[in-house]
CSV table of C-alpha atoms in Angstrom, one decimal:
chain,number,residue,atom,x,y,z
A,79,MET,CA,7.7,-22.5,31.8
A,80,THR,CA,10.5,-25.4,31.6
A,81,GLY,CA,10.6,-27.7,28.7
A,82,TRP,CA,7.6,-25.8,27.2
A,83,LYS,CA,8.8,-25.8,23.4
A,84,GLY,CA,7.8,-29.0,21.8
A,85,SER,CA,4.3,-29.7,24.3
A,86,THR,CA,0.5,-28.8,24.0
A,87,HIS,CA,1.3,-27.5,27.9
A,88,PHE,CA,1.5,-24.4,28.1
A,89,SER,CA,0.2,-21.4,30.5
A,90,PRO,CA,-0.7,-18.1,29.5
A,91,PHE,CA,1.4,-16.5,31.8
A,92,ASP,CA,3.8,-17.8,28.8
A,93,VAL,CA,3.1,-14.7,27.1
A,94,ILE,CA,2.9,-11.5,26.8
A,95,THR,CA,1.0,-8.8,23.9
A,96,LEU,CA,1.3,-6.5,22.3
A,97,ILE,CA,-0.9,-4.2,20.5
A,98,LEU,CA,0.8,-2.0,17.6
A,99,GLY,CA,-0.9,1.2,17.7
A,100,GLY,CA,0.0,2.2,14.3
A,101,GLY,CA,1.6,5.2,12.9
A,102,ALA,CA,-0.3,8.7,11.7
A,103,GLY,CA,-3.2,7.3,11.2
A,104,THR,CA,-3.2,9.4,7.5
A,105,ARG,CA,-5.4,6.8,5.9
A,106,LEU,CA,-8.4,7.3,8.6
A,107,PHE,CA,-8.2,10.6,8.9
A,108,PRO,CA,-10.2,13.1,9.7
A,109,LEU,CA,-11.2,10.8,12.5
A,110,THR,CA,-7.5,10.2,13.3
A,111,LYS,CA,-6.7,13.6,13.6
A,112,GLU,CA,-6.8,14.3,17.1
A,113,ARG,CA,-6.8,11.0,18.1
A,114,ALA,CA,-4.3,7.4,17.8
A,115,LYS,CA,-5.4,5.5,15.2
A,116,PRO,CA,-7.1,2.4,18.1
A,117,ALA,CA,-8.5,4.7,19.9
A,118,VAL,CA,-10.9,5.4,16.9
A,119,PRO,CA,-14.6,4.6,18.2
A,120,LEU,CA,-16.6,1.8,17.2
A,121,ALA,CA,-20.4,0.3,17.3
A,122,GLY,CA,-21.3,3.8,18.5
A,123,LYS,CA,-19.7,3.0,21.9
A,124,TYR,CA,-16.8,0.9,21.4
A,125,ARG,CA,-12.5,2.3,20.0
A,126,LEU,CA,-11.1,0.4,18.0
A,127,VAL,CA,-8.8,-0.7,21.0
A,128,ASP,CA,-11.3,-2.6,22.7
A,129,ILE,CA,-11.1,-5.8,19.8
A,130,PRO,CA,-8.2,-6.9,21.0
A,131,ILE,CA,-8.0,-6.5,24.3
A,132,SER,CA,-11.1,-8.2,24.8
A,133,LEU,CA,-10.3,-11.3,22.4
A,134,ALA,CA,-6.6,-11.5,24.5
A,135,ILE,CA,-8.9,-11.6,27.8
A,136,HIS,CA,-11.2,-14.5,27.1
A,137,SER,CA,-7.6,-16.1,25.4
A,138,GLU,CA,-6.2,-15.8,28.9
A,139,LEU,CA,-3.7,-13.1,27.9
A,140,LYS,CA,-3.6,-10.5,30.5
A,141,ARG,CA,-0.5,-9.2,30.8
A,142,ILE,CA,-0.8,-6.5,28.1
A,143,PHE,CA,1.2,-4.0,26.1
A,144,ILE,CA,-0.4,-1.7,23.8
A,145,LEU,CA,2.7,0.7,21.3
A,146,THR,CA,1.9,4.0,20.9
A,147,GLN,CA,3.0,7.8,19.5
A,148,PHE,CA,0.7,10.0,17.4
A,149,GLN,CA,-2.3,11.2,18.9
A,150,SER,CA,-1.8,9.2,22.2
A,151,SER,CA,-4.1,11.0,25.2
A,152,SER,CA,-7.4,9.7,24.5
A,153,LEU,CA,-5.6,6.5,24.3
A,154,HIS,CA,-4.2,7.1,27.1
A,155,ARG,CA,-7.4,8.6,29.1
A,156,HIS,CA,-9.9,5.1,27.7
A,157,ILE,CA,-7.1,2.9,28.9
A,158,GLN,CA,-7.1,3.5,32.0
A,159,GLN,CA,-10.9,4.2,33.1
A,160,SER,CA,-12.0,0.8,30.6
A,161,TYR,CA,-8.7,-1.6,32.1
A,162,ARG,CA,-7.9,-2.0,35.8
A,163,PHE,CA,-7.3,-5.8,36.8
A,164,ASP,CA,-6.7,-6.9,40.2
A,165,ASP,CA,-4.1,-7.0,42.7
A,166,TYR,CA,-3.9,-11.0,42.4
A,167,SER,CA,-4.6,-11.3,38.9
A,168,GLN,CA,-1.7,-10.2,37.9
A,169,GLY,CA,-3.0,-8.8,34.9
A,170,PHE,CA,-2.4,-5.1,33.9
A,171,VAL,CA,-3.0,-3.4,30.4
A,172,GLU,CA,0.3,-0.8,30.0
A,173,LEU,CA,0.5,1.8,27.1
A,174,LEU,CA,4.3,1.9,26.2
A,175,ALA,CA,4.5,5.2,23.6
A,176,ALA,CA,7.5,6.1,21.3
A,177,GLN,CA,10.5,8.2,23.8
A,178,GLN,CA,13.8,9.6,23.7
A,179,THR,CA,16.6,7.3,25.2
A,180,MET,CA,20.5,7.6,25.9
A,181,LYS,CA,20.2,5.6,22.4
A,182,GLY,CA,17.8,8.3,20.3
A,183,ALA,CA,15.1,10.0,19.7
A,184,TYR,CA,13.6,8.1,17.0
A,185,TRP,CA,9.3,7.8,16.2
A,186,TYR,CA,9.1,4.5,15.5
A,187,GLN,CA,10.0,3.0,11.6
A,188,GLY,CA,7.2,0.5,11.0
A,189,THR,CA,6.2,-2.3,13.0
A,190,ALA,CA,9.0,-4.4,13.9
A,191,ASP,CA,10.8,-1.3,15.2
A,192,ALA,CA,8.2,-0.1,17.4
A,193,VAL,CA,8.7,-3.6,19.1
A,194,ARG,CA,12.7,-3.4,18.7
A,195,GLN,CA,12.3,0.1,21.1
A,196,ASN,CA,10.2,-1.0,23.8
A,197,LEU,CA,12.7,-4.9,24.0
A,198,SER,CA,14.0,-4.3,27.3
A,199,HIS,CA,10.5,-3.2,28.7
A,200,PHE,CA,9.6,-6.9,27.8
A,201,ALA,CA,12.5,-8.3,29.5
A,202,SER,CA,11.7,-7.7,32.8
A,203,HIS,CA,7.9,-9.5,32.6
A,204,PRO,CA,9.3,-13.9,32.4
A,205,HIS,CA,7.7,-15.3,29.0
A,206,GLU,CA,8.8,-17.8,26.2
A,207,LEU,CA,6.5,-16.4,23.4
A,208,VAL,CA,5.5,-12.9,21.9
A,209,LEU,CA,1.8,-12.2,20.9
A,210,ILE,CA,1.3,-9.3,18.1
A,211,LEU,CA,-1.9,-7.9,17.2
A,212,ALA,CA,-2.8,-5.2,15.7
A,213,GLY,CA,-5.1,-2.1,17.0
A,214,ASP,CA,-7.4,-1.4,14.0
A,215,GLN,CA,-8.6,-4.8,13.0
A,216,LEU,CA,-12.2,-6.0,13.1
A,217,TYR,CA,-12.3,-9.9,13.8
A,218,ARG,CA,-12.6,-13.0,16.2
A,219,MET,CA,-10.0,-15.3,16.6
A,220,ASP,CA,-9.4,-18.1,20.0
A,221,PHE,CA,-5.4,-16.7,20.4
A,222,LEU,CA,-5.7,-20.1,22.1
A,223,SER,CA,-5.8,-22.0,19.1
A,224,LEU,CA,-3.5,-20.3,17.8
A,225,ILE,CA,-1.0,-20.6,20.9
A,226,GLU,CA,-1.4,-25.0,20.6
A,227,GLN,CA,-1.2,-25.2,17.0
A,228,HIS,CA,2.0,-22.7,17.0
A,229,VAL,CA,3.5,-24.9,20.0
A,230,ALA,CA,2.8,-28.6,18.6
A,231,SER,CA,4.5,-27.7,15.3
A,232,CYS,CA,7.9,-26.7,17.3
A,233,ALA,CA,6.9,-23.2,15.0
A,234,ASP,CA,9.7,-20.1,15.3
A,235,LEU,CA,6.7,-17.7,14.1
A,236,THR,CA,3.2,-18.2,12.9
A,237,VAL,CA,1.5,-15.9,11.0
A,238,ALA,CA,-2.6,-16.0,11.5
A,239,VAL,CA,-4.0,-15.8,7.9
A,240,THR,CA,-6.9,-15.2,6.0
A,241,PRO,CA,-8.0,-16.0,2.9
A,242,VAL,CA,-9.3,-12.9,-0.2
A,243,SER,CA,-10.5,-12.5,-3.3
A,244,GLN,CA,-7.7,-12.0,-6.5
A,245,SER,CA,-9.1,-8.3,-6.5
A,246,ARG,CA,-7.5,-7.0,-3.5
A,247,VAL,CA,-4.5,-8.7,-3.7
A,248,SER,CA,-2.9,-5.6,-3.9
A,249,GLY,CA,-3.4,-4.5,-0.1
A,250,PHE,CA,-2.1,-7.2,1.4
A,251,GLY,CA,1.6,-9.3,2.2
A,252,ILE,CA,0.5,-12.5,0.1
A,253,LEU,CA,2.3,-16.2,1.5
A,254,ARG,CA,2.3,-19.1,0.1
A,255,VAL,CA,1.3,-22.2,2.1
A,256,THR,CA,2.1,-25.5,2.2
A,257,GLU,CA,-0.4,-28.2,2.6
A,258,GLU,CA,1.4,-29.1,6.0
A,259,ARG,CA,0.3,-25.2,6.4
A,260,ARG,CA,4.2,-24.2,6.2
A,261,ILE,CA,5.0,-21.0,4.1
A,262,ALA,CA,7.2,-21.7,1.7
A,263,SER,CA,7.4,-17.6,0.3
A,264,PHE,CA,5.7,-14.0,1.5
A,265,VAL,CA,5.1,-11.4,-1.1
A,266,GLU,CA,4.3,-7.9,-0.4
A,267,LYS,CA,1.5,-6.7,-1.6
A,268,PRO,CA,1.4,-7.7,-5.2
A,269,LYS,CA,0.5,-5.7,-7.8
A,270,GLU,CA,1.4,-7.9,-11.1
A,271,PRO,CA,-0.5,-11.2,-12.5
A,272,SER,CA,3.0,-12.9,-12.5
A,273,LEU,CA,3.7,-12.5,-8.8
A,274,LEU,CA,0.4,-14.0,-8.2
A,275,ALA,CA,0.4,-17.8,-9.9
A,276,ASN,CA,2.0,-19.6,-7.5
A,277,LEU,CA,0.5,-18.0,-4.9
A,278,ALA,CA,-3.0,-18.9,-4.9
A,279,ILE,CA,-4.7,-21.4,-2.3
A,280,VAL,CA,-5.5,-25.1,-3.4
A,281,ASP,CA,-6.4,-28.0,-1.7
A,282,PRO,CA,-7.1,-29.4,0.5
A,283,PHE,CA,-7.6,-26.0,1.8
A,284,VAL,CA,-10.2,-24.9,-0.7
A,285,SER,CA,-12.1,-28.0,0.1
A,286,LEU,CA,-12.0,-28.0,3.6
A,287,LEU,CA,-13.1,-23.9,3.5
A,288,ARG,CA,-15.7,-24.4,1.2
A,289,LEU,CA,-13.6,-21.6,-1.0
A,290,PRO,CA,-15.4,-20.9,-4.6
A,291,PRO,CA,-13.1,-23.1,-7.4
A,292,ASP,CA,-13.6,-21.1,-9.6
A,293,GLU,CA,-12.1,-17.5,-8.5
A,294,PRO,CA,-8.6,-17.7,-7.2
A,295,GLN,CA,-8.5,-17.0,-3.4
A,296,TYR,CA,-4.9,-16.1,-1.6
A,297,TRP,CA,-3.6,-16.2,1.8
A,298,ALA,CA,-3.1,-12.6,3.6
A,299,SER,CA,-1.4,-12.0,6.4
A,300,THR,CA,-3.3,-10.9,8.7
A,301,GLY,CA,-0.4,-9.0,10.9
A,302,ILE,CA,-1.2,-11.5,13.5
A,303,TYR,CA,2.5,-12.7,14.9
A,304,LEU,CA,3.0,-15.8,17.1
A,305,PHE,CA,6.9,-15.5,18.1
A,306,ASN,CA,8.8,-18.2,19.9
A,307,ARG,CA,11.6,-14.8,22.5
A,308,LYS,CA,14.4,-15.3,21.2
A,309,VAL,CA,13.8,-15.6,17.8
A,310,LEU,CA,12.3,-12.7,18.1
A,311,ALA,CA,14.8,-11.4,19.6
A,312,SER,CA,17.7,-12.2,17.3
A,313,ALA,CA,15.4,-11.0,14.0
A,314,LEU,CA,15.4,-8.1,15.7
A,315,MET,CA,19.2,-7.7,15.9
A,316,GLY,CA,19.3,-6.0,12.5
A,317,GLY,CA,17.6,-2.5,11.1
A,318,GLU,CA,14.5,-3.7,9.4
A,319,PRO,CA,11.6,-1.0,10.0
A,320,ASP,CA,8.6,-3.6,9.1
A,321,PHE,CA,7.3,-6.9,9.8
A,322,GLY,CA,5.7,-7.4,6.9
A,323,LYS,CA,7.7,-6.7,4.1
A,324,ASP,CA,11.3,-7.3,5.5
A,325,VAL,CA,11.6,-9.5,9.3
A,326,ILE,CA,9.6,-12.8,8.0
A,327,PRO,CA,10.2,-13.0,4.3
A,328,ARG,CA,14.2,-13.3,6.0
A,329,LEU,CA,12.4,-15.5,8.8
A,330,ILE,CA,10.9,-18.6,5.9
A,331,PRO,CA,13.7,-19.5,4.3
A,332,ASN,CA,15.8,-21.0,7.8
A,333,HIS,CA,13.4,-21.0,9.8
A,334,ARG,CA,10.0,-23.0,11.0
A,335,VAL,CA,7.1,-20.6,9.9
A,336,PHE,CA,3.8,-21.4,9.9
A,337,ALA,CA,0.4,-19.9,8.5
A,338,TYR,CA,-2.6,-20.4,11.7
A,339,VAL,CA,-5.6,-20.1,9.4
A,340,HIS,CA,-8.5,-18.2,10.0
A,341,ALA,CA,-12.1,-18.5,7.9
A,342,GLY,CA,-13.7,-15.8,9.9
A,343,TYR,CA,-14.6,-12.8,9.5
A,344,TRP,CA,-12.0,-10.1,9.3
A,345,GLU,CA,-11.3,-6.3,8.1
A,346,ASP,CA,-8.7,-4.5,8.1
A,347,ILE,CA,-10.0,-1.1,9.3
A,348,GLY,CA,-7.4,0.6,7.8
A,349,THR,CA,-9.6,3.6,5.4
A,350,ILE,CA,-12.5,5.3,6.1
A,351,ARG,CA,-14.7,3.6,3.3
A,352,ALA,CA,-13.5,0.2,5.8
A,353,PHE,CA,-14.2,1.6,9.0
A,354,TYR,CA,-17.8,2.8,7.0
A,355,GLU,CA,-18.7,0.2,5.6
A,356,ALA,CA,-17.4,-2.3,8.8
A,357,ASN,CA,-19.6,0.2,10.8
A,358,LEU,CA,-23.4,-0.1,8.9
A,359,ASP,CA,-22.9,-3.0,8.1
A,360,LEU,CA,-23.7,-4.1,12.3
A,361,CYS,CA,-27.0,-2.3,12.0
A,362,GLU,CA,-27.9,-5.8,8.8
A,363,PRO,CA,-30.2,-8.7,11.0
A,364,GLU,CA,-26.9,-11.0,10.6
A,365,PRO,CA,-23.7,-8.9,10.9
A,366,LYS,CA,-21.2,-10.2,10.2
A,367,PHE,CA,-19.6,-9.4,12.8
A,368,ASP,CA,-21.3,-10.3,16.1
A,369,PHE,CA,-21.1,-7.6,18.9
A,370,TYR,CA,-24.0,-9.9,21.1
A,371,ASP,CA,-22.3,-12.5,21.8
A,372,SER,CA,-22.9,-13.1,24.8
A,373,ARG,CA,-20.3,-15.8,25.7
A,374,PHE,CA,-17.0,-13.2,24.4
A,375,PRO,CA,-18.6,-9.7,24.8
A,376,ILE,CA,-16.2,-6.9,24.4
A,377,TYR,CA,-15.6,-4.5,26.4
A,378,THR,CA,-15.2,-1.1,26.7
A,379,ARG,CA,-15.1,1.6,29.2
A,380,ALA,CA,-18.3,1.3,31.7
A,381,ARG,CA,-20.0,5.1,31.5
A,382,TYR,CA,-23.7,4.3,33.4
A,383,LEU,CA,-25.3,6.4,31.0
A,384,PRO,CA,-29.2,5.7,31.0
A,385,SER,CA,-31.4,5.0,27.9
A,386,SER,CA,-32.1,6.5,24.4
A,387,LYS,CA,-35.0,8.3,24.6
A,388,ILE,CA,-36.9,8.3,21.2
A,389,SER,CA,-40.1,10.1,20.8
A,390,ARG,CA,-41.9,9.7,17.5
A,391,ALA,CA,-39.1,8.6,15.5
A,392,ASP,CA,-39.2,6.3,12.6
A,393,VAL,CA,-36.7,4.1,12.6
A,394,SER,CA,-35.7,1.3,10.9
A,395,GLY,CA,-32.0,-1.0,10.1
A,396,SER,CA,-30.5,1.1,12.8
A,397,LEU,CA,-28.2,0.8,15.6
A,398,ILE,CA,-28.5,3.3,18.4
A,399,ALA,CA,-26.3,3.8,21.9
A,400,GLU,CA,-27.1,3.7,25.1
A,401,GLY,CA,-27.9,7.8,26.2
A,402,SER,CA,-29.2,8.9,22.8
A,403,VAL,CA,-31.7,11.2,22.9
A,404,ILE,CA,-33.9,11.4,19.8
A,405,SER,CA,-37.4,14.2,19.0
A,406,ASP,CA,-39.0,13.3,15.8
A,407,ALA,CA,-37.1,12.3,13.3
A,408,LYS,CA,-36.1,10.0,10.0
A,409,ILE,CA,-33.4,7.6,11.2
A,410,GLU,CA,-32.8,5.5,7.9
A,411,HIS,CA,-29.2,2.0,8.3
A,412,SER,CA,-27.6,4.7,10.3
A,413,LEU,CA,-25.6,3.8,13.6
A,414,ILE,CA,-26.5,6.3,16.1
A,415,GLY,CA,-23.7,6.8,19.2
A,416,ILE,CA,-23.8,7.6,22.5
A,417,ARG,CA,-25.2,10.6,24.0
A,418,SER,CA,-26.2,11.6,20.6
A,419,VAL,CA,-28.9,14.2,20.1
A,420,VAL,CA,-31.2,14.9,17.2
A,421,LEU,CA,-33.8,17.1,17.2
A,422,PRO,CA,-37.0,17.1,15.2
A,423,GLY,CA,-37.2,16.8,11.6
A,424,ALA,CA,-33.6,15.4,11.1
A,425,THR,CA,-34.0,12.4,8.1
A,426,ILE,CA,-30.4,10.5,8.9
A,427,LYS,CA,-30.0,7.9,6.2
A,428,ASP,CA,-26.2,5.9,5.5
A,429,THR,CA,-25.0,8.1,7.5
A,430,LEU,CA,-22.5,6.7,11.5
A,431,LEU,CA,-23.1,9.3,13.6
A,432,LEU,CA,-20.0,9.0,16.8
A,433,GLY,CA,-22.0,10.8,19.2
A,434,ASN,CA,-21.0,12.9,21.9
A,435,ASP,CA,-18.2,13.0,25.3
A,436,TYR,CA,-21.2,15.2,27.0
A,437,TYR,CA,-24.5,16.0,27.5
A,438,GLU,CA,-24.5,19.6,26.8
A,439,THR,CA,-26.4,21.5,29.3
A,440,ASP,CA,-29.2,24.4,28.0
A,441,ALA,CA,-27.3,27.7,29.6
A,442,HIS,CA,-24.8,26.7,27.6
A,443,ALA,CA,-26.4,25.9,24.6
A,444,LEU,CA,-28.5,29.1,24.8
A,445,GLY,CA,-24.4,30.0,25.0
A,446,ALA,CA,-23.2,28.9,22.0
A,447,GLU,CA,-26.4,30.0,20.2
A,448,GLY,CA,-26.1,34.0,21.6
A,449,ARG,CA,-22.2,33.1,19.4
A,450,GLY,CA,-24.4,32.3,16.6
A,451,LEU,CA,-23.3,28.7,16.7
A,452,PRO,CA,-25.7,25.5,16.5
A,453,ARG,CA,-26.6,23.2,19.4
A,454,MET,CA,-24.3,20.1,20.1
A,455,GLY,CA,-25.8,17.3,18.1
A,456,VAL,CA,-27.8,17.0,14.4
A,457,GLY,CA,-30.1,20.2,14.1
A,458,ARG,CA,-34.1,20.6,13.1
A,459,ASN,CA,-34.4,20.0,9.3
A,460,THR,CA,-32.1,18.6,8.6
A,461,PHE,CA,-30.6,15.8,5.9
A,462,LEU,CA,-27.6,13.5,6.4
A,463,GLU,CA,-27.0,11.2,3.7
A,464,GLY,CA,-23.5,9.5,2.9
A,465,THR,CA,-21.9,10.9,6.1
A,466,ILE,CA,-19.6,10.1,9.2
A,467,VAL,CA,-20.4,12.8,12.0
A,468,ASP,CA,-17.4,13.1,14.4
A,469,LYS,CA,-17.7,13.2,17.8
A,470,ASN,CA,-19.2,17.0,20.0
A,471,ALA,CA,-20.2,17.7,16.5
A,472,ARG,CA,-22.4,21.3,15.8
A,473,VAL,CA,-25.0,20.4,12.7
A,474,GLY,CA,-27.3,23.5,12.6
A,475,ASP,CA,-31.2,23.6,11.7
A,476,ASN,CA,-32.3,23.0,7.9
A,477,VAL,CA,-29.0,22.0,6.6
A,478,TRP,CA,-28.7,19.4,4.0
A,479,VAL,CA,-25.2,16.9,3.7
A,480,SER,CA,-24.5,14.3,0.5
A,481,PRO,CA,-22.1,13.1,-1.5
A,482,LYS,CA,-23.5,12.9,-4.7
A,483,GLY,CA,-22.1,14.9,-7.0
A,484,LYS,CA,-19.1,15.6,-6.1
A,485,PRO,CA,-15.4,14.5,-5.6
A,486,ALA,CA,-14.8,11.2,-3.9
A,487,ASN,CA,-11.8,13.3,-2.0
A,488,MET,CA,-12.3,16.9,-1.6
A,489,ASP,CA,-11.5,19.9,1.7
A,490,GLY,CA,-14.5,21.9,2.6
A,491,ASP,CA,-14.6,25.0,5.6
A,492,CYS,CA,-16.7,22.3,7.5
A,493,PHE,CA,-15.7,19.5,6.1
A,494,PHE,CA,-14.4,16.6,4.2
A,495,ILE,CA,-14.5,14.3,1.5
A,496,ARG,CA,-12.3,10.7,1.5
A,497,ASP,CA,-13.4,7.4,-0.1
A,498,GLY,CA,-16.8,9.3,-1.6
A,499,LEU,CA,-17.9,9.5,1.9
A,500,VAL,CA,-18.4,13.3,3.5
A,501,ILE,CA,-16.6,14.0,7.6
A,502,ILE,CA,-17.9,16.3,10.0
A,503,PRO,CA,-14.4,16.4,12.0
A,504,ARG,CA,-14.2,16.0,16.4
A,505,GLY,CA,-16.2,19.2,17.4
A,506,GLY,CA,-16.7,20.4,13.9
A,507,VAL,CA,-19.4,22.9,13.0
A,508,VAL,CA,-21.7,23.0,10.0
A,509,SER,CA,-23.8,26.2,10.3
A,510,HIS,CA,-28.0,26.2,9.7
A,511,GLY,CA,-28.6,26.4,6.6
A,512,THR,CA,-25.8,25.2,5.1
A,513,VAL,CA,-25.8,22.5,1.8
A,514,ILE,CA,-22.8,20.0,1.2
């Protein structure tokens, strides 16, 4: 769009959106053992990647690239089955996996390197702005508001920031933001108290956001960036691997780098504990993230599943996704994913069942039992507490699973423990009578 810079008038076709699929997702292992991080299930029926894609669509940004490289087959399948725009919208969701080229055969070395390796793909799509998002975060944000601020302030780069307490600063890039919302400095994951002395949020932000005055808060980068196209291309001419610790600190002294304040809920689903707590919070009467907002629904694959069937079950404080079959079980403060099967006498407490990809036929189930395997789902008189059961797992009858009294991290024969939670992996088998 001619003359867009310095004007609040812009078109969604001035913007392309990049969603970074991340690396191997080792902190989410074993959920990422056979899938890319953005393809990890969320809220019983979604995938993590559905969040940034849905937010972009609601902001009228429909030219979306997803950059990925690890275990990307399930992500590709989900995108192909979920997001199809009509021929007249000019919208698309395209996956760009790391690949060999004449310039080399390298995995993405970081966030900036992933974008650098794909610049040639973006060049054929007219644009002036590049919105960069992460594929593993849970939040709501109006990207049009971010773009309007960016254009109105004549920014070269805008970074979305959110306040965090001092106990969390070591996990984020922390910025110092002036009253005009210009970013003055950036410190990547500070661990020394002396580095925080001049980084605490001050008025007018403390008053405007009603932050606790007696507890220091700090501006954390959310990893959401809006670049001017030419500035991005210039910034990536070097070989720096990451935006956070490499590219952005170098741009701050000589470019107009501004902060966009996001004061609402925002969670980085980067660890097993964060994934577990974000999902279980959805079971609360007033969850921090609202999937029930009919004005801005979160999109995902349409599966056309039947309603859940619940017979004589005691269910409290839980979410049950469609297509589940639950018989005479007790479910307390748990999330039950699509097509889950829970047999009589089972007790499920503070647990995530990620569901199943298909229904097991009676013939298939009998054949599995003939081989000494439990049926797919949760068996009779089984107890699960503080557990994540990944898709298509078989948990037998009279099984007892709890993380209590066990190390925070360990590997077992049919399970893993990470961040103090027991995880039954995708397609895992827990034999009848097993105690974990």
